[in-house]
Coordinates of C-alpha atoms and ligand atoms in Angstrom, one line a residue:
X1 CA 0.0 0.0 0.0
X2 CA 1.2 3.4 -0.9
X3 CA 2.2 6.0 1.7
X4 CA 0.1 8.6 -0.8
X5 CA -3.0 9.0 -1.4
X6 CA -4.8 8.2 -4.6
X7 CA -5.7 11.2 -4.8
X8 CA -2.3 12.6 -5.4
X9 CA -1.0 9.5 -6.6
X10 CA -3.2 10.4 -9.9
X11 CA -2.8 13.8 -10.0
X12 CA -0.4 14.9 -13.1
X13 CA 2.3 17.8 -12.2
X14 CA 2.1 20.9 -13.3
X15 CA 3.2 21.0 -16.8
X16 CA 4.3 24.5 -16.9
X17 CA 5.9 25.0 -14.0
X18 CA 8.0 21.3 -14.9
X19 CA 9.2 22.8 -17.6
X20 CA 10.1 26.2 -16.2
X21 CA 11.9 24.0 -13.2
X22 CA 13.7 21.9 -16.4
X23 CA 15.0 25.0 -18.1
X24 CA 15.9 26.5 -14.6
X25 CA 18.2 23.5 -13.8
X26 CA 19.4 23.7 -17.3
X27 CA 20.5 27.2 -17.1
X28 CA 22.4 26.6 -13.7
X29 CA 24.4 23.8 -15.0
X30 CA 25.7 27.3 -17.6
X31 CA 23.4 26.4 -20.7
X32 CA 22.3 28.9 -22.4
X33 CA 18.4 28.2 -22.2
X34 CA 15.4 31.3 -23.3
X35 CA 12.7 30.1 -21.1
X36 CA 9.4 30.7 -23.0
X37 CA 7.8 28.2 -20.5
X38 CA 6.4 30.4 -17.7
X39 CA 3.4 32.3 -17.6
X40 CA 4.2 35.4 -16.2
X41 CA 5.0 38.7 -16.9
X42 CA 8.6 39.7 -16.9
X43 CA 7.3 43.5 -15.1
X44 CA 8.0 44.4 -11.9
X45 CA 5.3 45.3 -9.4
X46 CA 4.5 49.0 -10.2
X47 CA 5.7 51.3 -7.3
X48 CA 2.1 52.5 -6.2
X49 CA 1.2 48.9 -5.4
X50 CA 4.9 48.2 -4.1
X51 CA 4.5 51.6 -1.8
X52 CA 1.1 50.0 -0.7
X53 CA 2.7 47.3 0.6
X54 CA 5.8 48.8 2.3
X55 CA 3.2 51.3 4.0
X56 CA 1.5 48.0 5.5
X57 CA 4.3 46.3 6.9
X58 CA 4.9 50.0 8.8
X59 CA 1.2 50.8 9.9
X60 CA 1.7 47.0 11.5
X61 CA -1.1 45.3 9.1
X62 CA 0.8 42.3 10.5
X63 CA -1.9 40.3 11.8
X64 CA -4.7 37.7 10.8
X65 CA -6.8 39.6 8.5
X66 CA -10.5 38.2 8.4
X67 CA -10.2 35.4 6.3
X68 CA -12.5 36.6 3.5
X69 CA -10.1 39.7 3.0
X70 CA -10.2 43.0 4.6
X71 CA -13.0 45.3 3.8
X72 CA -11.4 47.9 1.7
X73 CA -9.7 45.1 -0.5
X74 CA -13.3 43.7 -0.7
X75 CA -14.8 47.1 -1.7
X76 CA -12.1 48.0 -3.6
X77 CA -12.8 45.0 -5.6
X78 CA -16.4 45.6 -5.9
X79 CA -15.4 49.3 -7.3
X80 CA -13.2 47.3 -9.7
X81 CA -16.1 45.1 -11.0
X82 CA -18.3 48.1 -11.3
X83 CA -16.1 50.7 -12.9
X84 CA -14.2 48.1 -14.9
X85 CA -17.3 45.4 -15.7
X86 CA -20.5 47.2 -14.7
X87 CA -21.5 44.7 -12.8
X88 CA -22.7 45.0 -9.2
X89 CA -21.5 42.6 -5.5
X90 CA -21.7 43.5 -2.3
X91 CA -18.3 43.0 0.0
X92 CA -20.0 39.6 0.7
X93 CA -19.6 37.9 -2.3
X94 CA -15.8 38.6 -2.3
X95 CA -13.2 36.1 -1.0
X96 CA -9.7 37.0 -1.5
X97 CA -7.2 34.1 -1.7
X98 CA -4.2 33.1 -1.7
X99 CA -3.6 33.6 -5.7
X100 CA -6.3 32.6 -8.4
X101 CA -5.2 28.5 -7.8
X102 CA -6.5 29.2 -4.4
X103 CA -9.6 30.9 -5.2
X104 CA -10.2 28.3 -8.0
X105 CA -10.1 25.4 -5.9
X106 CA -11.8 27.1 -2.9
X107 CA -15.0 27.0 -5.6
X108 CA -14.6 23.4 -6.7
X109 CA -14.2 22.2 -3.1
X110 CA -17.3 24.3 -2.3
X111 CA -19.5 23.0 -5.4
X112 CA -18.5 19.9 -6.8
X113 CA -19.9 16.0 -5.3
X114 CA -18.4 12.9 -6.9
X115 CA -19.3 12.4 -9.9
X116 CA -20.4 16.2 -11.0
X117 CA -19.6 17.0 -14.7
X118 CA -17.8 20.0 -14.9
X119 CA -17.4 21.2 -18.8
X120 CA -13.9 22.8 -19.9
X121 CA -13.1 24.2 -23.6
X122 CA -9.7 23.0 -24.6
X123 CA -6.9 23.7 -25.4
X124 CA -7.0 24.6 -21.2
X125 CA -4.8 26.1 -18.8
X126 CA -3.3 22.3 -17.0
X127 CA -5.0 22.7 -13.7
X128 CA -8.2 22.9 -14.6
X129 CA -8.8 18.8 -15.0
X130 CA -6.6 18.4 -12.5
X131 CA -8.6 20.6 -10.1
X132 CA -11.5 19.3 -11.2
X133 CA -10.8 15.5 -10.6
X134 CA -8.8 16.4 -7.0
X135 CA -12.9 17.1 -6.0
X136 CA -14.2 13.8 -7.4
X137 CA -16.1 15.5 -10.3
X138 CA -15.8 14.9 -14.0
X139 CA -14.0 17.1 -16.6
X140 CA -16.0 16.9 -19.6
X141 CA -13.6 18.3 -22.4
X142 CA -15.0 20.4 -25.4
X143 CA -12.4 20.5 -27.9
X144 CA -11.7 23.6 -30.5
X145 CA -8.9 23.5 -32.7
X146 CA -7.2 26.2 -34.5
X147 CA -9.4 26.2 -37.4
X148 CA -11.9 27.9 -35.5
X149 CA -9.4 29.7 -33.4
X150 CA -9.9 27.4 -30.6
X151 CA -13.0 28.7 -30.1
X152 CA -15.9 26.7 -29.1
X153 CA -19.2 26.9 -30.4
X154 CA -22.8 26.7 -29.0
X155 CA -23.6 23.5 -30.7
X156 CA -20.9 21.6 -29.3
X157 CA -21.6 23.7 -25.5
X158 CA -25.4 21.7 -25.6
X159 CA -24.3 18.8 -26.9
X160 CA -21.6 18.6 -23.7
X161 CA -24.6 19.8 -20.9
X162 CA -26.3 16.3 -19.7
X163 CA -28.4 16.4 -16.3
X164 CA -25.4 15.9 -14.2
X165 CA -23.4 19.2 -16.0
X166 CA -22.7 21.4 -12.7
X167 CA -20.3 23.9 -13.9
X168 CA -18.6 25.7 -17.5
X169 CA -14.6 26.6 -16.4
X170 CA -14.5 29.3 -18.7
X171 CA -11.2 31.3 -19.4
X172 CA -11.0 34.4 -21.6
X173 CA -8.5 35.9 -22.6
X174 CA -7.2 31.9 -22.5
X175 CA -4.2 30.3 -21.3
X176 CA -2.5 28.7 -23.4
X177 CA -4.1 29.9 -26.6
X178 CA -4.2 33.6 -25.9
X179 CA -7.7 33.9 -27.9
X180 CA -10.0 36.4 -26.5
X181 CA -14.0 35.6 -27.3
X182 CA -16.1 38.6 -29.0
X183 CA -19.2 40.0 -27.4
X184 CA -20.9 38.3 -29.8
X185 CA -19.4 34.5 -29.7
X186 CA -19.8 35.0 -25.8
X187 CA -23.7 36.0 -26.5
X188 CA -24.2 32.9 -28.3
X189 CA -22.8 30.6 -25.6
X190 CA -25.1 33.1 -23.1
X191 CA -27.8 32.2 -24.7
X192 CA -27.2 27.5 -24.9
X193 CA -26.7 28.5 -21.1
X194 CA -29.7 30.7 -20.3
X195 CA -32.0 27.5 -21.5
X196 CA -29.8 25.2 -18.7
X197 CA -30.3 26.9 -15.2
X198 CA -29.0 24.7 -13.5
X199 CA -25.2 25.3 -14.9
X200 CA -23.1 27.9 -13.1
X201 CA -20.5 29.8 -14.7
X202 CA -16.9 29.9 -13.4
X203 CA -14.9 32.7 -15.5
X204 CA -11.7 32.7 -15.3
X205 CA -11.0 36.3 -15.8
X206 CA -7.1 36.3 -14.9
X207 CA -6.2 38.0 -18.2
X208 CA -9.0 40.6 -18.2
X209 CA -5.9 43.4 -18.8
X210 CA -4.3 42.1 -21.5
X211 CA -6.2 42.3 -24.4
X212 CA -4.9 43.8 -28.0
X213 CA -7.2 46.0 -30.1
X214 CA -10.2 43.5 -28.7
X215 CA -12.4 44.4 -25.7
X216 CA -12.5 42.0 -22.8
X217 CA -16.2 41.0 -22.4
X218 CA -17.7 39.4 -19.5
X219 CA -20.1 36.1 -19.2
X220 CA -21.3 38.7 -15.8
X221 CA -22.4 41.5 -18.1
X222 CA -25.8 39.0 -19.4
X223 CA -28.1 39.6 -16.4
X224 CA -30.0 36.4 -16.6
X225 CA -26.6 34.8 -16.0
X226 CA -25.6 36.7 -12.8
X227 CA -27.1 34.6 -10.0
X228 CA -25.0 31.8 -11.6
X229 CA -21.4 33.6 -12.1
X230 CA -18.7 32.8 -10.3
X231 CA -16.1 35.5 -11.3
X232 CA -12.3 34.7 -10.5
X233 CA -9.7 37.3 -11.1
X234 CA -6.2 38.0 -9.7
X235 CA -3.6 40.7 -9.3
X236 CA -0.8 38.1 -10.4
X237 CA -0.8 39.0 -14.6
X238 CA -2.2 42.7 -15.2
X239 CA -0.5 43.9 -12.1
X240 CA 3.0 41.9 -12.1
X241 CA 2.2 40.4 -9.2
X242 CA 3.0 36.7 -9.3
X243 CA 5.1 35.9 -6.6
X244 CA 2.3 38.4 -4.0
X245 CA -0.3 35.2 -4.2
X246 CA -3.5 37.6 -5.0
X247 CA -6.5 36.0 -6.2
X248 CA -10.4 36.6 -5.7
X249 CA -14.3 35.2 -6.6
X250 CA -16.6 37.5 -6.6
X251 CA -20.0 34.8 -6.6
X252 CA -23.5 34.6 -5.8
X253 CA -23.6 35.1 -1.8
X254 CA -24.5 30.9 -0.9
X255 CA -21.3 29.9 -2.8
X256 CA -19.3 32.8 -0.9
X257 CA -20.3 31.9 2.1
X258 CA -19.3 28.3 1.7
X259 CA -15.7 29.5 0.2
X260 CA -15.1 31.9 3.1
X261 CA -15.7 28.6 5.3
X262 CA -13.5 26.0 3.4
X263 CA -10.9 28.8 3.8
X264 CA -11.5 29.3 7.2
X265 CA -10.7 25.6 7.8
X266 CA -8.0 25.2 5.0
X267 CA -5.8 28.8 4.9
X268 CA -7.5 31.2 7.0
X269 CA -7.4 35.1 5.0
X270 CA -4.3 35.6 2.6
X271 CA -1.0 37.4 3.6
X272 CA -1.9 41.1 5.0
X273 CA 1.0 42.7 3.3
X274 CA -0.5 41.4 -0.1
X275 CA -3.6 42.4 0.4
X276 CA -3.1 46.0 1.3
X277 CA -0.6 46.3 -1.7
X278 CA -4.0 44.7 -3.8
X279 CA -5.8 47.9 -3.1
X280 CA -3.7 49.8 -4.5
X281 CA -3.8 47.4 -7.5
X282 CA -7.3 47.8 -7.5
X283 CA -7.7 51.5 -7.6
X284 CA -5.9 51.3 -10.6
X285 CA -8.4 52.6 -13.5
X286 CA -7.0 50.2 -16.7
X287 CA -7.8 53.2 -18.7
X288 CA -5.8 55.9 -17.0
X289 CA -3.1 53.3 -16.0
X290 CA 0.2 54.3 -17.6
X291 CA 1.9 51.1 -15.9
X292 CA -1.1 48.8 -17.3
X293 CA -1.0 50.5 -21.2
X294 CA 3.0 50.1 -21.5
X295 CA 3.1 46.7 -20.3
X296 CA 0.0 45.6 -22.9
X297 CA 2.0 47.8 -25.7
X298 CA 4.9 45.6 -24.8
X299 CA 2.9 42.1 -25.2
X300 CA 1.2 43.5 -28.4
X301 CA 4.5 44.4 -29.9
X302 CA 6.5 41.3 -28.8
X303 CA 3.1 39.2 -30.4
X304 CA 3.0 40.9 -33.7
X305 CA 7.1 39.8 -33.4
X306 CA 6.8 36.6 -32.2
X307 CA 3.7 35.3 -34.4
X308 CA 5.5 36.5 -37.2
X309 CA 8.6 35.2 -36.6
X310 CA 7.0 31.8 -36.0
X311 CA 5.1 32.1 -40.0
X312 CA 8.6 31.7 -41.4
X313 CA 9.0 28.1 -39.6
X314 CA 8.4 25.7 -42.3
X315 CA 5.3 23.4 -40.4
X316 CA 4.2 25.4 -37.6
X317 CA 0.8 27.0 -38.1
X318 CA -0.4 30.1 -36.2
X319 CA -3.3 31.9 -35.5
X320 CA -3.9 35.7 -34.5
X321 CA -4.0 35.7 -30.5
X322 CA -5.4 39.0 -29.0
X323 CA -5.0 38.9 -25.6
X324 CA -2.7 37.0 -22.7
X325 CA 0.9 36.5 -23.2
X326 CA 0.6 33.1 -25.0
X327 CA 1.0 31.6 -28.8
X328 CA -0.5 28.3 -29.6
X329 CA 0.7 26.9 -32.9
X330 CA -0.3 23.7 -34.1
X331 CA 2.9 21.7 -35.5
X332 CA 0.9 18.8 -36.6
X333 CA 1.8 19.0 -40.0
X334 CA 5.6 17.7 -39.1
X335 CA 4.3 14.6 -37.5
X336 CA 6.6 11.6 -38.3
X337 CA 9.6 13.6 -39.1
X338 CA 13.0 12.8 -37.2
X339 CA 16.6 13.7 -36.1
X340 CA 18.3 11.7 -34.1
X341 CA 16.9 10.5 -31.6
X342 CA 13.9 12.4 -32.0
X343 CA 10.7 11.3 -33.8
X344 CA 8.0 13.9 -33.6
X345 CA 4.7 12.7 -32.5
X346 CA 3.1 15.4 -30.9
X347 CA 3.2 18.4 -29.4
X348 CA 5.3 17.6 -26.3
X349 CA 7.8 16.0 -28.5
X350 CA 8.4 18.9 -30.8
X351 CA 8.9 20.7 -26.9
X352 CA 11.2 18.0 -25.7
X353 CA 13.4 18.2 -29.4
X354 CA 13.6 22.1 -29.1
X355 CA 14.3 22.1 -25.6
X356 CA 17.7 19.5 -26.2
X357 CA 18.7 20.6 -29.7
X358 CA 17.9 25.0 -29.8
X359 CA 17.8 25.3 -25.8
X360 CA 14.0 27.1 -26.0
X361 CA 11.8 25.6 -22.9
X362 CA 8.3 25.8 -24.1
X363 CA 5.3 23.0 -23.1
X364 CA 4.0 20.9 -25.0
X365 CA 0.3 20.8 -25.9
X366 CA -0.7 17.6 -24.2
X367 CA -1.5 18.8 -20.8
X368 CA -3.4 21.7 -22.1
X369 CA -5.5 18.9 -24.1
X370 CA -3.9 19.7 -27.5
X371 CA -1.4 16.9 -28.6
X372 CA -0.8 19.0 -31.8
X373 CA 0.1 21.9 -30.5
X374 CA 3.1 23.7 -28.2
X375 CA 2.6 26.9 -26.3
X376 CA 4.9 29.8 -26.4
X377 CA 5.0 32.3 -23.4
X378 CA 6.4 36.1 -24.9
X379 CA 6.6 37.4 -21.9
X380 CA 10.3 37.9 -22.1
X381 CA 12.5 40.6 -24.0
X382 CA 12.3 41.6 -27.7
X383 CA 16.2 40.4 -28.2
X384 CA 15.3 37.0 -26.6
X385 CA 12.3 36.1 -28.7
X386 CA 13.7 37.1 -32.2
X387 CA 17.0 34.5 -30.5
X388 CA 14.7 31.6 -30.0
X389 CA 12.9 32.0 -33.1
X390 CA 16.5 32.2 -35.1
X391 CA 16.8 29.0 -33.0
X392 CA 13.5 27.1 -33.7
X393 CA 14.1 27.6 -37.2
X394 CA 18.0 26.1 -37.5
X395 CA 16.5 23.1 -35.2
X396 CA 13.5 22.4 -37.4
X397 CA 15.4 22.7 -40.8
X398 CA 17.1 19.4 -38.8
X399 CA 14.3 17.5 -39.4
X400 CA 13.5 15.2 -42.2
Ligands
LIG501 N1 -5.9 30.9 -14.3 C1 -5.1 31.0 -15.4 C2 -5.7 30.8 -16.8 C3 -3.7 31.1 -15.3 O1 -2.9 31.2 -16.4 C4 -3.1 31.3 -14.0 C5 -1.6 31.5 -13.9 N2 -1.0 30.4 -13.4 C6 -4.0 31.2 -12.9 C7 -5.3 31.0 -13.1 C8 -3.5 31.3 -11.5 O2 -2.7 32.4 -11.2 P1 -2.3 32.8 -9.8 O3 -2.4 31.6 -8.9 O4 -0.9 33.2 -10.0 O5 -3.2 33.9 -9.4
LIG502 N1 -0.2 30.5 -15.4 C1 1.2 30.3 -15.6 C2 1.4 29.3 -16.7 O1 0.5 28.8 -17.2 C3 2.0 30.1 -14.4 C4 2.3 28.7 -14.1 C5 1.2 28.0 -13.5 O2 0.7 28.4 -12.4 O3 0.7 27.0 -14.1 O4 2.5 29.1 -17.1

């Protein structure tokens, strides 16, 4: 009998972060790896929100805050959602947590029985099935490829809803494709959902910033959808603030409630020190944000850059992504081709190949249910990108 539990003991790792651990241990032993691996922006903290912080530590916000979050974090957040989303909470339906995982789980662990079908578009950011089976329920994959810019659509959304459907993970702008539905694609999948009440919505709203010439729009902003949207947001990728552990729901009050007391068990509040620094975050208006509209300058240019650096690799096939910080092509079309010791199957062995022969860490499609494809992360400096493209290139002219 194992010392683990089965419940861990068929859990897959993280994808990303093995590969960003792989390149890390690569790069110590001196080689020369670009790590287009992690998600996460290559920004500091802007100094309002590191000020914020500094300023708690001093005023001696050193103890337990309430787990929920403290009050102005939670209003702050609700003046977020309303300025930002026009869309109303109270300071009740807000749980802060410790980073968007957190928050994610909190809402599975609060929701889903054994056995609950929980539906998730792929290509999907890894932890989502994993999350999803952790709780006993069933991911119930919806699968978009690049031909409809892995979108889904509202034919295959009903044909995936049965009686025992609880919940639609739902991520735009998406991880690991970087596509960003249209008000219009999103009022079509609003309106499979308005005939299945019994379906909540849990929007993954972690890119919400980072959108390129394409408005973010909401599941929250159909009314008749409200009662039933779980929104889950973060400070970690429009603010640069990864390694602060900032995530929040914002949900209908029953599911709050029952967050706020699987916390109270699990984690009690999130750090203080965060949390006063995520106010500052917070008052941050997107549109007058000088911090925010260099940074999403910066992504657009190093996309336009990287997407068409990546046309000119004999094989790999891209799309246009408009938000995130991601690029998903599909290299399908050199399946079966080999060098050395490499036969390329899938998507993770094109990763494994480039990784070894042009020392570029990227993940392979597999674990975000996409065996074609690989997924790029651009948040990394102009010089680097155009390097590892001049590297993909030599390395795939290898193949034959
Ligand atoms: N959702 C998506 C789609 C993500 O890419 C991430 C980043 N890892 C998260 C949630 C969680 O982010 P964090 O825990 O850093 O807030
Ligand atoms: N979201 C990022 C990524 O997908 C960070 C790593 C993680 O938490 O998975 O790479």
């Amino acid at each position: 009998m194992s010392v683990l539990s089965n419940r861990v003991l068929t859990m897959a790792a993280s994808a990303t972060l093995a590969m960003s651990k792989r390149s890390q241990e690569m790069q110590a032993q001196g080689i020369d790896v670009i790590n287009l691996s992690i998600g996460e922006p290559d920004f500091n903290t802007p100094e309002v929100i590191k000020e914020a912080g500094i300023a708690a530590i001093k005023n001696n916000f050193t103890h337990y805050p309430p787990v929920p979050g403290y009050m102005d974090l939670r209003q702050a957040i609700c003046q977020k959602l309303k300025r930002d989303n026009g869309v109303d909470f109270e300071p009740s339906q807000i749980i802060v947590s410790n980073g968007g995982k957190h928050a994610l789980i909190n809402v599975l662990l609060a929701m889903i029985n054994p056995g609950d079908e929980v539906i998730i578009p792929a290509p999907y950011w890894v932890s989502y099935p994993e999350m999803v089976k952790f709780v006993e329920g069933k991911p119930v994959e919806v699968r978009a490829t690049i031909e409809s810019d892995f979108k889904i659509t509202p034919a295959q959304l009903e044909a995936a809803i049965t009686p025992k459907t609880k919940l639609l993970i739902f991520n735009s702008p998406s991880n690991p494709t970087g596509m960003v539905y249209t008000k219009a694609e999103l009022q079509a999948l609003a309106d499979v959902l308005k005939k299945h009440p019994n379906v909540y919505i849990l929007a993954d709203e972690i890119y919400e910033l980072i959108t390129f010439d394409c408005p973010f729009e909401s599941f929250a902003q159909f009314s008749e959808l409200k009662d039933r949207m779980i929104i889950m947001n973060g400070m970690s990728k429009g603010f640069a603030m990864t390694g602060w552990r900032m995530g929040y729901i914002a949900a209908p009050a029953e599911i709050a409630a029952a967050c706020n007391k699987v916390q109270g068990q699990m984690t009690s509040a999130a750090s203080c020190i965060a949390q006063k620094a995520s106010v500052a975050a917070m008052q941050q208006d997107p549109k007058q944000s000088a911090d925010l509209k260099n940074m999403v300058a910066s992504f657009k240019k190093r996309r336009d850059l990287v997407r068409e650096g990546l046309q000119t690799v004999p094989g790999f096939k891209v799309n246009l992504p408009t938000g995130a910080f991601y690029i998903f092509p599909d290299v399908s079309a050199l399946f079966g081709k080999k060098y050395g010791k490499y036969t390329i199957n899938s998507g993770d062995d094109m990763a494994e190949f480039l990784l070894d022969e042009a020392h570029v860490a990227l993940v392979g499609g597999n674990s975000f249910g996409d065996s074609n494809s690989i997924r790029i992360s651009y948040a990394t400096s102009e010089e680097k990108l155009k390097e590892s493209i001049r590297r993909i290139k030599e390395a795939v002219a290898k193949l034959a």
